[in-house]
Amino acid sequence: MVRGKAVVLNGFFLFAHNTFMRTILHSDLNNFYASVECLRNPEIRDKPVVVVGSKEDRHGIVLAKNMIAKNFGVKTGDVYWEAKQKCGNTLIEVPADFITYLNVSREVRAIYGDYTDRIEAYGIDECWLDVTNSVKAFGSGKKIAEEIRERIKSEIGLTVSIGVSWNKIFAKLGSDMKKPDAVTEITPDNYKQKVWTLPVEDLLYVGRATQKKLNRIGIKTIGQLAQTDEKVLTDLLGKWGSYIHTFANGRDESPVLTVNEEEAIKSIGNSLTVYRDLENDDDVEIVIWLLADSVASRMREAGLNKARTVQLYIRDSNLLGYQKQGKLLRPTNNMNDIARFAFKLFKEIYPWNEYVRGLGISVTDFITGNEQLDMFADLAKDEKQKRLDNAIDKLRAKYGNNIIQSAVVFKDPKLRDLDIKGEHVIHPYSFFKNNK
Amino acid sequence: MNPPLFLFKNVNTKHMINYEKVYVAVYLKINTDGIMKPVAIEWKDGARYDIDKVIDERNAPPEHTGGVLTRKYRVIIKGREKIIYLDKQTNRWFVEKPLY
């Protein structure tokens, strides 16, 4: 968005910039996974559709849903049977096909690439685009947004909602305002009506805890937040108070980074709700090995570097959650290291008051660049392990994931048959990466 | 007895026809610049139909059936316009056959 007077100079139109403003788009593919599945299979388009990890043995969770399922009250993160209860027998469940989603996402990105090279992926289905420098060539930010929306619809067959504004935060708010298949522009002239009237929790980085704190001092809308003295907010929330005050006033200046879909993957994880309650350490160990195996092989598949941190989630039979994370002594992409470490975490935190219903492992904090060599590392052993992992990956690519497994999982034949590598948990990078 | 549907002006019978995806074999020409062009399609029974001209090609989803990441080719076969699709993920070609 360039605000200023157009002046004629030597026959050319030029803009006299009195204030320089960026033009930022935030594009959000509507119900991405479910929309791709409906595109692939149009017969299910008029029915409630959920995309799940796997529905057998009650461990599938809803990764995405279409509008119809949403109207039935299905939420992302519901367990499959919960969704089934809400929608009844008409519910269609589709296993997630992550490779296709990533391919579609790349194709959409190619369309964005015709307008700008400043594209920051936020997860697999959302992107910020900085089109400041293309506005002159294409007309206006809104025009570019409309063109992108039309093209994604006609070339890919998906709908997007796009927000246009002068900063990333308002652009994201704009894309959430009208869904699906719409463009919303937030300008310095209309943001007070459009943004300031929204509830404060709609602002990026105002979570439930922050919302409660703000509500307690009478801040219910983004407008009220913007007009509150910054000092009050920093006293209440620390440095976050100052950030969200900046956001609410449209003064966010964080740049649109060049981040692609693969880089936008912050952590890789697998979780599993088990077909029976786990009653002792041995049971838990089996599941941890299964999960670690799947996480490690997916890390290698995605070509990610070694990770430094392992997180463990536990859900007991009262659905109470436990969580612990720890830093590994040495970064790894190996199943043994991940499993041993996760089991250690489990023993540290779980009190065994109840049986265990679900477990999840994720790795995060991937190293970038070259790994620093450890004085005590056994390089020969590492090399051997790498060759073993390669051989296992090749076997699995050829004969399926369950062709080779660690011995510990053979203690329970039913668990052994689970193929959990299909369940994907992907988290976008924090908004604050490199920004603040 | 109900009157036949075509007597109603606003009933578009085109939507009532179901279509089926039929995969076909395709002869391709790849020129010296590496650009690919279909030159003929071959039906399951071995019948070969030459493509006289490719009018247009673009990324687009199939009109009547399902498909993700497809490329749509408008072609002339025996003087009539036909549409064939390429599934870019699997490299398979298909046509949409109406089921009457």
XYZ file of C-alpha atoms in Angstrom:
536
model
C 0.000 0.000 0.000
C 1.537 3.270 -1.014
C -0.141 6.334 0.327
C 0.682 9.590 -1.283
C -0.042 11.943 -4.096
C 0.425 10.885 -7.689
C 2.470 13.482 -9.531
C 3.216 13.694 -13.212
C 6.881 14.020 -13.954
C 8.241 13.864 -17.492
C 5.074 12.125 -18.570
C 5.431 9.298 -15.995
C 3.246 8.808 -12.986
C 5.266 8.715 -9.831
C 4.202 8.463 -6.259
C 5.356 11.062 -3.846
C 5.796 9.073 -0.668
C 4.867 11.087 2.325
C 4.570 7.989 4.439
C 5.987 4.676 3.353
C 3.728 1.733 4.036
C 4.178 -1.881 3.217
C 1.549 -4.034 1.546
C 1.269 -7.414 3.201
C -1.088 -10.241 2.316
C -1.941 -13.163 4.537
C -3.342 -16.061 2.604
C -5.095 -18.943 4.327
C -6.205 -22.058 2.439
C -9.696 -22.843 3.765
C -9.974 -26.206 5.566
C -6.879 -27.264 3.684
C -6.560 -31.040 4.265
C -10.319 -31.641 4.036
C -10.651 -29.471 0.911
C -7.931 -31.452 -0.849
C -9.722 -34.685 0.014
C -13.041 -33.303 -1.307
C -11.288 -32.267 -4.495
C -9.894 -35.733 -4.915
C -13.239 -37.344 -4.243
C -16.187 -35.044 -5.085
C -18.837 -37.543 -3.888
C -17.974 -36.777 -0.271
C -18.268 -33.023 -0.774
C -21.815 -32.794 0.609
C -21.109 -34.885 3.699
C -19.242 -34.170 6.917
C -15.616 -35.074 6.261
C -12.762 -35.416 8.726
C -9.126 -36.150 7.956
C -7.706 -38.448 10.623
C -4.429 -40.180 11.379
C -5.909 -43.632 11.628
C -9.310 -44.680 12.893
C -8.585 -48.224 14.042
C -7.797 -48.919 17.655
C -9.305 -45.542 18.643
C -6.056 -43.662 18.217
C -6.990 -41.465 15.285
C -7.375 -37.793 15.998
C -9.105 -35.283 13.724
C -6.431 -33.292 11.883
C -8.891 -31.308 9.751
C -12.583 -31.114 8.923
C -14.766 -29.564 6.251
C -17.406 -26.882 6.847
C -20.228 -29.396 7.257
C -18.372 -31.312 9.963
C -17.487 -27.998 11.580
C -21.180 -27.115 11.754
C -21.779 -30.381 13.609
C -19.311 -29.129 16.215
C -16.312 -31.251 15.259
C -13.032 -29.684 16.352
C -9.478 -30.276 15.229
C -7.894 -32.510 17.845
C -11.071 -34.464 18.594
C -10.594 -38.198 18.832
C -12.261 -40.031 15.944
C -15.101 -41.470 18.028
C -15.924 -38.011 19.412
C -16.384 -36.752 15.857
C -18.490 -39.796 15.073
C -20.733 -39.060 18.051
C -21.281 -35.507 16.837
C -22.020 -36.318 13.190
C -23.533 -39.787 13.361
C -23.100 -42.351 10.649
C -22.892 -39.876 7.791
C -19.361 -38.939 8.843
C -16.709 -39.725 6.251
C -13.191 -40.250 7.549
C -10.194 -40.025 5.259
C -6.640 -40.969 6.224
C -4.183 -38.089 5.947
C -2.038 -38.039 2.822
C 0.680 -35.656 3.826
C 2.749 -35.923 0.656
C -0.154 -34.690 -1.481
C -0.838 -31.801 0.906
C 2.781 -30.733 0.675
C 2.708 -30.967 -3.131
C -0.459 -28.871 -3.325
C 1.082 -26.378 -0.945
C 4.139 -26.081 -3.213
C 1.919 -25.519 -6.241
C 0.043 -22.755 -4.421
C 3.381 -21.246 -3.473
C 4.362 -21.197 -7.144
C 1.318 -19.004 -7.775
C 2.364 -16.653 -4.953
C 5.826 -16.642 -6.527
C 4.431 -14.877 -9.611
C 3.756 -11.837 -7.440
C 6.607 -11.720 -4.943
C 9.648 -13.577 -3.707
C 9.017 -12.576 -0.113
C 6.892 -15.490 1.018
C 6.795 -16.693 4.600
C 5.043 -19.983 5.186
C 3.281 -20.287 8.515
C 2.505 -23.960 8.716
C 1.489 -25.763 5.565
C -1.654 -23.813 4.671
C -0.892 -20.207 5.593
C 1.525 -17.711 4.100
C 2.445 -14.082 4.442
C 3.401 -12.298 1.242
C 5.132 -8.934 1.094
C 3.951 -7.435 -2.204
C 5.088 -3.873 -1.527
C 7.364 -3.863 -4.546
C 4.827 -5.479 -6.916
C 1.982 -3.081 -6.213
C 3.055 -0.726 -8.974
C 3.099 -3.510 -11.545
C -0.242 -5.031 -10.571
C -2.321 -2.125 -9.338
C -3.007 -2.546 -5.649
C -2.693 -5.031 -2.830
C -6.362 -5.835 -3.087
C -6.065 -6.439 -6.835
C -3.186 -8.847 -6.283
C -5.157 -10.625 -3.566
C -8.207 -10.992 -5.827
C -6.041 -12.316 -8.640
C -4.352 -14.870 -6.361
C -7.731 -15.965 -5.017
C -9.119 -16.449 -8.538
C -6.055 -18.323 -9.720
C -5.932 -20.742 -6.791
C -9.608 -21.471 -7.374
C -9.309 -22.069 -11.109
C -5.889 -23.712 -11.241
C -5.906 -25.822 -8.088
C -9.600 -25.959 -7.232
C -9.226 -24.726 -3.637
C -10.564 -21.611 -1.944
C -8.493 -19.167 0.062
C -9.256 -16.205 2.239
C -6.788 -13.373 2.035
C -6.228 -10.430 4.324
C -4.589 -7.286 2.959
C -3.008 -4.752 5.266
C 0.165 -2.837 6.044
C 1.422 -5.219 8.733
C 1.488 -8.948 9.293
C -0.790 -8.957 12.314
C -3.680 -7.093 10.666
C -3.249 -9.077 7.452
C -3.735 -12.277 9.456
C -6.779 -10.839 11.208
C -8.164 -9.876 7.797
C -7.846 -13.387 6.425
C -9.836 -14.693 9.395
C -12.686 -12.196 8.980
C -14.412 -13.495 5.888
C -14.267 -17.181 5.005
C -14.199 -18.953 2.612
C -13.103 -17.550 -0.746
C -12.848 -13.883 0.162
C -10.516 -10.907 0.357
C -10.627 -8.474 3.282
C -8.693 -5.243 3.252
C -7.736 -3.469 6.443
C -6.579 0.067 5.836
C -5.516 2.894 8.155
C -8.959 4.367 7.476
C -11.038 1.354 8.455
C -9.005 -0.580 11.031
C -10.698 1.118 13.943
C -14.081 -0.214 12.828
C -12.871 -3.574 11.577
C -10.136 -4.575 14.023
C -10.749 -2.644 17.204
C -14.244 -4.056 17.648
C -12.953 -7.662 17.668
C -12.547 -9.563 20.950
C -9.010 -9.363 22.274
C -8.397 -13.114 21.983
C -8.550 -12.871 18.162
C -5.181 -11.135 18.193
C -2.208 -13.353 17.401
C -0.424 -14.354 20.597
C -3.274 -13.597 22.951
C -3.884 -17.091 24.308
C -6.388 -18.159 26.900
C -4.226 -17.211 29.879
C -3.454 -13.750 28.512
C -7.101 -13.245 27.604
C -8.154 -14.003 31.197
C -5.646 -11.544 32.596
C -6.755 -8.825 30.179
C -10.444 -9.442 30.793
C -9.830 -9.139 34.512
C -8.687 -5.539 34.103
C -11.593 -4.784 31.780
C -9.939 -5.198 28.390
C -12.384 -7.097 26.190
C -11.683 -5.791 22.688
C -8.577 -5.123 20.628
C -9.511 -1.430 20.619
C -9.499 -1.300 24.402
C -6.125 -3.038 24.380
C -4.744 -0.502 21.908
C -5.895 2.422 24.001
C -4.605 1.074 27.299
C -1.385 2.631 28.520
C 1.555 0.438 27.546
C 2.946 0.648 31.078
C -0.171 -1.024 32.481
C 0.254 -3.880 30.042
C 3.958 -4.414 30.700
C 3.237 -4.477 34.429
C 0.583 -7.117 33.800
C 2.247 -9.270 31.149
C 5.914 -8.319 30.994
C 7.481 -7.853 27.579
C 4.471 -9.541 25.964
C 2.335 -6.649 27.107
C 4.409 -4.307 25.041
C 4.317 -6.615 22.003
C 0.556 -7.016 21.934
C 0.098 -3.293 22.515
C 2.189 -2.698 19.383
C 0.184 -5.311 17.478
C -3.170 -3.830 18.474
C -2.122 -0.389 17.257
C -0.993 -1.711 13.879
C 2.615 -0.788 14.549
C 4.022 -4.264 14.055
C 7.033 -3.951 11.787
C 8.256 -7.532 11.698
C 9.413 -8.364 8.186
C 8.011 -11.108 5.973
C 10.796 -13.673 6.009
C 11.529 -16.107 3.252
C 10.447 -19.376 4.808
C 9.315 -22.368 2.806
C 6.970 -25.138 3.894
C 9.748 -27.501 4.935
C 11.455 -24.886 7.039
C 8.143 -23.996 8.578
C 8.161 -27.376 10.236
C 9.215 -26.672 13.772
C 8.770 -30.034 15.316
C 7.975 -33.538 14.230
C 5.914 -35.688 16.450
C 3.753 -38.725 16.740
C 1.095 -39.455 19.260
C -0.960 -42.500 19.902
C -4.077 -43.227 21.908
C -3.772 -46.894 22.632
C -6.434 -49.555 22.040
C -6.082 -50.699 25.665
C -4.844 -48.914 28.767
C -1.158 -49.315 29.451
C -0.705 -50.805 32.890
C 3.015 -50.841 33.611
C 6.417 -49.593 32.526
C 6.863 -52.466 30.090
C 3.698 -51.553 28.174
C 4.710 -47.932 28.052
C 8.163 -48.863 26.835
C 6.709 -50.703 23.840
C 4.678 -47.684 22.772
C 7.574 -45.307 23.319
C 9.776 -47.425 21.072
C 7.087 -47.519 18.401
C 6.681 -43.755 18.521
C 10.418 -43.074 18.585
C 10.898 -45.352 15.618
C 8.285 -43.489 13.624
C 9.528 -40.054 14.632
C 13.122 -40.913 13.746
C 12.272 -42.332 10.357
C 10.067 -39.356 9.524
C 12.859 -37.001 10.447
C 15.144 -38.765 8.017
C 12.413 -38.860 5.370
C 11.881 -35.116 5.613
C 15.631 -34.616 5.299
C 15.745 -32.806 8.625
C 18.900 -32.436 10.603
C 19.412 -33.886 14.061
C 17.263 -32.588 16.893
C 18.359 -31.379 20.293
C 15.169 -31.603 22.323
C 12.703 -34.397 22.983
C 9.208 -33.778 24.328
C 6.971 -36.378 25.890
C 3.209 -36.090 26.408
C 1.215 -38.498 28.505
C -2.548 -38.777 28.854
C -3.875 -40.966 31.658
C -7.203 -42.791 31.697
C -8.863 -39.753 33.312
C -7.637 -37.804 30.273
C -5.311 -35.809 32.510
C -2.246 -34.676 30.616
C 1.421 -34.667 31.619
C 4.230 -33.144 29.647
C 7.978 -32.963 29.982
C 10.779 -32.040 27.689
C 14.507 -32.301 27.962
C 17.653 -31.536 26.060
C 19.638 -34.441 24.716
C 23.310 -34.725 25.562
C 24.063 -34.943 21.862
C 21.695 -34.066 18.978
C 20.251 -37.121 17.328
C 18.032 -38.506 14.599
C 18.259 -42.022 15.868
C 15.413 -44.089 17.290
C 17.459 -45.620 20.144
C 18.484 -42.270 21.546
C 15.006 -40.796 21.268
C 13.312 -43.825 22.825
C 15.744 -44.160 25.745
C 15.529 -40.468 26.485
C 11.728 -40.403 26.267
C 11.462 -43.395 28.580
C 13.758 -41.660 31.045
C 11.471 -38.601 30.926
C 8.475 -40.842 31.490
C 9.991 -42.433 34.588
C 10.834 -39.009 35.939
C 7.378 -37.537 35.756
C 4.706 -40.199 35.706
C 3.364 -41.042 39.185
C 1.349 -44.133 38.056
C -1.820 -43.037 39.843
C -3.809 -44.028 36.793
C -3.230 -46.216 33.765
C -1.882 -44.568 30.639
C -4.264 -43.967 27.737
C -2.133 -42.061 25.279
C 1.445 -41.093 24.628
C 3.144 -38.685 22.302
C 6.726 -37.941 21.417
C 7.987 -35.029 19.434
C 11.421 -33.743 18.636
C 12.230 -30.115 18.112
C 15.121 -27.686 18.064
C 16.736 -29.006 14.887
C 20.370 -28.139 14.393
C 21.210 -26.038 11.375
C 24.489 -26.094 9.507
C 27.252 -28.465 10.410
C 27.177 -30.404 13.594
C 29.853 -29.652 16.093
C 31.808 -32.807 16.772
C 31.744 -34.179 20.253
C 35.060 -35.148 21.807
C 33.587 -38.237 23.389
C 31.494 -39.371 20.445
C 32.249 -42.726 18.943
C 32.385 -41.840 15.258
C 32.741 -45.396 14.040
C 29.630 -46.380 15.966
C 27.750 -43.368 14.582
C 28.659 -44.291 11.032
C 27.520 -47.862 11.619
C 24.211 -46.628 13.036
C 23.715 -44.365 10.012
C 24.216 -47.302 7.656
C 21.773 -49.389 9.671
C 19.152 -46.615 9.550
C 19.615 -46.321 5.807
C 19.134 -50.043 5.333
C 15.981 -49.980 7.467
C 14.566 -47.034 5.503
C 15.181 -48.853 2.225
C 13.498 -52.014 3.482
C 10.487 -50.007 4.615
C 10.202 -48.082 1.384
C 10.057 -51.384 -0.437
C 7.934 -53.579 1.856
C 6.004 -51.240 4.170
C 6.631 -49.731 7.582
C 6.089 -52.862 9.633
C 8.569 -55.074 7.809
C 11.244 -54.450 10.413
C 10.723 -53.452 14.046
C 12.601 -53.309 17.285
C 12.448 -56.453 19.395
C 10.821 -54.778 22.377
C 7.546 -54.197 20.519
C 7.100 -57.933 19.917
C 5.904 -58.273 23.521
C 2.416 -57.230 22.453
C 1.318 -58.567 19.060
C -1.590 -56.132 18.678
C 0.597 -53.109 19.235
C 3.108 -54.552 16.847
C 0.648 -54.326 13.990
C 0.028 -50.631 14.397
C 1.458 -48.553 11.617
C 1.667 -45.206 13.281
C 3.918 -43.481 10.852
C 0.826 -42.249 9.065
C -0.092 -39.913 11.911
C 1.335 -36.511 11.423
C 1.679 -33.711 13.827
C 3.160 -30.596 12.372
C 3.579 -27.308 14.140
C 4.430 -24.026 12.479
C 7.411 -22.041 13.617
C 6.805 -19.383 16.166
C 5.868 -16.007 14.819
C 8.731 -14.619 16.817
C 11.456 -16.648 15.161
C 14.157 -14.139 14.196
C 11.684 -11.325 14.623
C 11.906 -10.125 18.121
C -46.856 -38.960 -14.922
C -44.181 -36.283 -14.505
C -43.323 -34.261 -17.593
C -39.827 -34.869 -18.947
C -37.139 -32.799 -17.283
C -36.048 -30.853 -20.360
C -39.398 -29.057 -20.399
C -38.325 -27.140 -17.322
C -36.244 -24.183 -18.391
C -33.963 -23.925 -15.399
C -33.083 -27.574 -15.075
C -29.569 -28.098 -16.274
C -29.416 -31.740 -17.223
C -25.672 -31.534 -17.681
C -25.215 -31.759 -13.922
C -27.316 -34.863 -13.733
C -25.007 -36.898 -15.877
C -22.444 -38.807 -13.895
C -18.962 -39.018 -15.216
C -16.359 -41.680 -14.868
C -12.604 -41.276 -14.928
C -11.034 -43.441 -17.624
C -7.273 -43.731 -17.683
C -5.752 -43.791 -21.154
C -2.318 -44.321 -22.624
C -0.841 -41.238 -24.282
C 1.846 -40.789 -26.906
C 3.997 -37.773 -26.063
C 6.393 -35.695 -28.057
C 9.138 -33.957 -26.115
C 10.804 -31.308 -28.209
C 14.414 -30.155 -28.043
C 13.492 -27.568 -25.411
C 12.109 -30.315 -23.201
C 8.510 -29.217 -23.669
C 6.026 -32.064 -23.667
C 3.015 -32.311 -25.966
C 0.503 -35.145 -26.305
C 0.266 -36.399 -29.904
C -2.156 -39.310 -29.624
C -4.217 -41.226 -27.084
C -4.687 -44.935 -27.023
C -7.910 -46.445 -25.678
C -7.925 -49.600 -23.568
C -8.868 -51.749 -26.603
C -5.831 -50.500 -28.491
C -7.654 -47.984 -30.702
C -5.419 -44.990 -31.354
C -6.708 -41.461 -31.858
C -4.352 -38.802 -33.155
C -4.477 -35.375 -31.574
C -4.684 -32.825 -34.387
C -4.051 -29.800 -32.224
C -3.575 -28.750 -28.604
C -5.678 -25.594 -28.229
C -4.884 -24.817 -24.633
C -3.158 -26.295 -21.612
C -3.320 -25.058 -18.062
C -3.372 -26.238 -14.457
C -6.972 -26.944 -13.542
C -8.965 -29.519 -11.607
C -11.185 -31.936 -13.576
C -14.625 -30.554 -14.422
C -16.751 -33.492 -13.366
C -14.638 -36.015 -11.491
C -12.110 -35.875 -8.665
C -8.466 -35.071 -8.989
C -5.683 -33.162 -7.262
C -2.867 -31.344 -9.075
C -4.072 -32.011 -12.594
C -3.226 -30.284 -15.854
C -6.026 -29.774 -18.358
C -5.403 -30.067 -22.113
C -8.029 -28.883 -24.625
C -7.341 -30.794 -27.828
C -8.896 -31.429 -31.239
C -9.400 -35.080 -32.116
C -11.034 -35.882 -35.463
C -12.313 -32.343 -35.761
C -13.975 -32.308 -32.333
C -12.850 -30.623 -29.184
C -11.999 -32.978 -26.319
C -10.435 -32.539 -22.913
C -7.722 -34.765 -21.502
C -6.086 -34.470 -18.100
C -2.665 -35.227 -16.699
C -2.403 -36.194 -13.041
C 0.888 -34.520 -12.241
C 1.563 -36.555 -9.131
C 1.284 -39.953 -10.783
C 1.960 -39.025 -14.436
C -1.245 -40.809 -15.468
C -3.538 -39.381 -18.155
C -7.300 -39.638 -18.084
C -10.506 -38.525 -19.780
C -13.964 -37.989 -18.296
C -16.488 -40.350 -19.808
C -20.192 -39.552 -19.359
C -22.321 -42.391 -17.990
C -25.742 -42.267 -19.625
